[in-house]
PDB file of C-alpha atoms in Angstrom:
ATOM      1  CA  UNK Q   7       0.051   0.044  -0.264  1.00  0.00           C
ATOM      2  CA  UNK Q   8       1.700   3.282  -0.895  1.00  0.00           C
ATOM      3  CA  UNK Q   9       1.405   6.594   1.013  1.00  0.00           C
ATOM      4  CA  UNK Q  10       0.187   9.836  -0.609  1.00  0.00           C
ATOM      5  CA  UNK Q  11       2.453  12.595   0.104  1.00  0.00           C
ATOM      6  CA  UNK Q  12       1.244  15.524   2.009  1.00  0.00           C
ATOM      7  CA  UNK Q  13      -0.521  18.216  -0.281  1.00  0.00           C
ATOM      8  CA  UNK Q  14       1.493  21.340   0.253  1.00  0.00           C
ATOM      9  CA  UNK Q  15       0.204  24.443   1.837  1.00  0.00           C
ATOM     10  CA  UNK Q  16       1.290  28.202   0.940  1.00  0.00           C
ATOM     11  CA  UNK Q  17       2.825  28.643   4.147  1.00  0.00           C
ATOM     12  CA  UNK Q  18       4.563  26.130   4.181  1.00  0.00           C
ATOM     13  CA  UNK Q  19       8.570  26.653   3.429  1.00  0.00           C
ATOM     14  CA  UNK Q  20       9.121  24.964  -0.205  1.00  0.00           C
ATOM     15  CA  UNK Q  21       9.876  25.914  -3.719  1.00  0.00           C
ATOM     16  CA  UNK Q  22       7.324  27.736  -4.177  1.00  0.00           C
ATOM     17  CA  UNK Q  23       7.954  31.535  -4.324  1.00  0.00           C
ATOM     18  CA  UNK Q  24       4.989  33.958  -3.261  1.00  0.00           C
ATOM     19  CA  UNK Q  25       4.805  37.972  -4.042  1.00  0.00           C
ATOM     20  CA  UNK Q  26       4.240  40.611  -1.577  1.00  0.00           C
ATOM     21  CA  UNK Q  27       1.239  40.566  -2.299  1.00  0.00           C
ATOM     22  CA  UNK Q  28       0.318  37.133  -2.909  1.00  0.00           C
ATOM     23  CA  UNK Q  29      -3.036  36.319  -2.793  1.00  0.00           C
ATOM     24  CA  UNK Q  30      -4.393  39.691  -2.750  1.00  0.00           C
ATOM     25  CA  UNK Q  31      -4.864  40.704  -6.314  1.00  0.00           C
ATOM     26  CA  UNK Q  32      -8.101  40.461  -7.734  1.00  0.00           C
ATOM     27  CA  UNK Q  33      -9.409  40.058 -11.366  1.00  0.00           C
ATOM     28  CA  UNK Q  34     -10.756  42.559 -13.653  1.00  0.00           C
ATOM     29  CA  UNK Q  35     -14.225  41.951 -14.869  1.00  0.00           C
ATOM     30  CA  UNK Q  36     -14.368  42.244 -18.578  1.00  0.00           C
ATOM     31  CA  UNK Q  37     -17.815  42.252 -19.730  1.00  0.00           C
ATOM     32  CA  UNK Q  38     -19.879  40.270 -17.400  1.00  0.00           C
ATOM     33  CA  UNK Q  39     -17.433  37.279 -15.776  1.00  0.00           C
ATOM     34  CA  UNK Q  40     -17.574  38.580 -12.110  1.00  0.00           C
ATOM     35  CA  UNK Q  41     -19.573  35.839 -11.624  1.00  0.00           C
ATOM     36  CA  UNK Q  42     -16.943  33.656 -12.753  1.00  0.00           C
ATOM     37  CA  UNK Q  43     -14.148  35.518 -11.543  1.00  0.00           C
ATOM     38  CA  UNK Q  44     -15.885  34.674  -8.051  1.00  0.00           C
ATOM     39  CA  UNK Q  45     -15.494  31.208  -8.708  1.00  0.00           C
ATOM     40  CA  UNK Q  46     -12.105  31.346  -9.946  1.00  0.00           C
ATOM     41  CA  UNK Q  47     -10.623  33.436  -6.387  1.00  0.00           C
ATOM     42  CA  UNK Q  48     -12.377  30.923  -4.650  1.00  0.00           C
ATOM     43  CA  UNK Q  49     -10.990  27.922  -5.864  1.00  0.00           C
ATOM     44  CA  UNK Q  50      -7.214  29.763  -5.753  1.00  0.00           C
ATOM     45  CA  UNK Q  51      -7.592  30.751  -2.225  1.00  0.00           C
ATOM     46  CA  UNK Q  52      -8.047  26.827  -1.511  1.00  0.00           C
ATOM     47  CA  UNK Q  53      -4.501  26.625  -0.098  1.00  0.00           C
ATOM     48  CA  UNK Q  54      -3.767  22.770  -1.553  1.00  0.00           C
ATOM     49  CA  UNK Q  55      -5.460  23.345  -4.586  1.00  0.00           C
ATOM     50  CA  UNK Q  56      -3.451  26.592  -4.939  1.00  0.00           C
ATOM     51  CA  UNK Q  57      -0.359  24.932  -4.449  1.00  0.00           C
ATOM     52  CA  UNK Q  58      -0.496  21.812  -5.934  1.00  0.00           C
ATOM     53  CA  UNK Q  59      -0.632  24.282  -9.324  1.00  0.00           C
ATOM     54  CA  UNK Q  60       2.140  26.655  -8.160  1.00  0.00           C
ATOM     55  CA  UNK Q  61       4.684  23.264  -7.189  1.00  0.00           C
ATOM     56  CA  UNK Q  62       3.837  22.189 -11.224  1.00  0.00           C
ATOM     57  CA  UNK Q  63       2.844  18.687  -9.566  1.00  0.00           C
ATOM     58  CA  UNK Q  64      -0.677  19.097 -11.397  1.00  0.00           C
ATOM     59  CA  UNK Q  65       1.650  18.419 -14.552  1.00  0.00           C
ATOM     60  CA  UNK Q  66       1.494  14.630 -14.128  1.00  0.00           C
ATOM     61  CA  UNK Q  67      -1.965  14.275 -14.028  1.00  0.00           C
ATOM     62  CA  UNK Q  68      -3.023  15.387 -17.247  1.00  0.00           C
ATOM     63  CA  UNK Q  69      -4.091  12.954 -19.950  1.00  0.00           C
ATOM     64  CA  UNK Q  70      -2.676  14.065 -23.387  1.00  0.00           C
ATOM     65  CA  UNK Q  71      -4.016  11.586 -25.020  1.00  0.00           C
ATOM     66  CA  UNK Q  72      -7.863  11.613 -24.164  1.00  0.00           C
ATOM     67  CA  UNK Q  73      -9.298  12.741 -27.478  1.00  0.00           C
ATOM     68  CA  UNK Q  74     -12.404  14.510 -25.769  1.00  0.00           C
ATOM     69  CA  UNK Q  75      -9.958  16.243 -22.908  1.00  0.00           C
ATOM     70  CA  UNK Q  76      -7.858  19.910 -23.042  1.00  0.00           C
ATOM     71  CA  UNK Q  77      -4.615  18.031 -23.187  1.00  0.00           C
ATOM     72  CA  UNK Q  78      -4.354  19.936 -20.550  1.00  0.00           C
ATOM     73  CA  UNK Q  79      -4.548  23.596 -22.069  1.00  0.00           C
ATOM     74  CA  UNK Q  80      -7.405  23.635 -18.777  1.00  0.00           C
ATOM     75  CA  UNK Q  81      -4.913  22.769 -15.665  1.00  0.00           C
ATOM     76  CA  UNK Q  82      -2.000  25.180 -17.862  1.00  0.00           C
ATOM     77  CA  UNK Q  83      -3.915  28.164 -18.093  1.00  0.00           C
ATOM     78  CA  UNK Q  84      -5.360  27.530 -14.643  1.00  0.00           C
ATOM     79  CA  UNK Q  85      -1.416  27.441 -13.508  1.00  0.00           C
ATOM     80  CA  UNK Q  86      -0.912  30.712 -14.628  1.00  0.00           C
ATOM     81  CA  UNK Q  87      -3.557  32.480 -13.152  1.00  0.00           C
ATOM     82  CA  UNK Q  88      -1.512  30.963  -9.844  1.00  0.00           C
ATOM     83  CA  UNK Q  89       1.086  32.518 -10.999  1.00  0.00           C
ATOM     84  CA  UNK Q  90      -0.982  35.739 -11.403  1.00  0.00           C
ATOM     85  CA  UNK Q  91      -2.744  35.914  -8.321  1.00  0.00           C
ATOM     86  CA  UNK Q  92       0.134  34.247  -5.550  1.00  0.00           C
ATOM     87  CA  UNK Q  93       3.932  35.167  -7.171  1.00  0.00           C
ATOM     88  CA  UNK Q  94       3.329  38.637  -9.426  1.00  0.00           C
ATOM     89  CA  UNK Q  95       3.575  42.346  -8.616  1.00  0.00           C
ATOM     90  CA  UNK Q  96       1.271  42.889 -11.041  1.00  0.00           C
ATOM     91  CA  UNK Q  97      -2.041  43.314 -10.856  1.00  0.00           C
ATOM     92  CA  UNK Q  98      -4.339  40.050 -12.755  1.00  0.00           C
TER      93      UNK Q  98
END
C-alpha cells in the first residue's frame, strides 16, 4: 500500500515563491465575468489546490491522450492564473 504525499500549503517553506501581495490581487472584470471571477478566486484560495498548481505537481496528472479532453490546456491556463495571483507583483 503506497502512502500519498501530503499536500503542500502556501504557508509552508518549499519551492513555492510568493509575491508580497500574494493572494490579494483581484481579477479585472471583462464584461459579464464577475461570477466566473468570483469562482476562480475561491478556487485560488483553497491552499492545497493552489499549491498543487504553483508547485507544478499538476503536470503529472494531465491526460494528453484523451481525444475529448483539452490536452492539458485548461490546467496550464489555471496554473498561469495561480502564478499571476500568488507570484506576480502586477495586477491580474
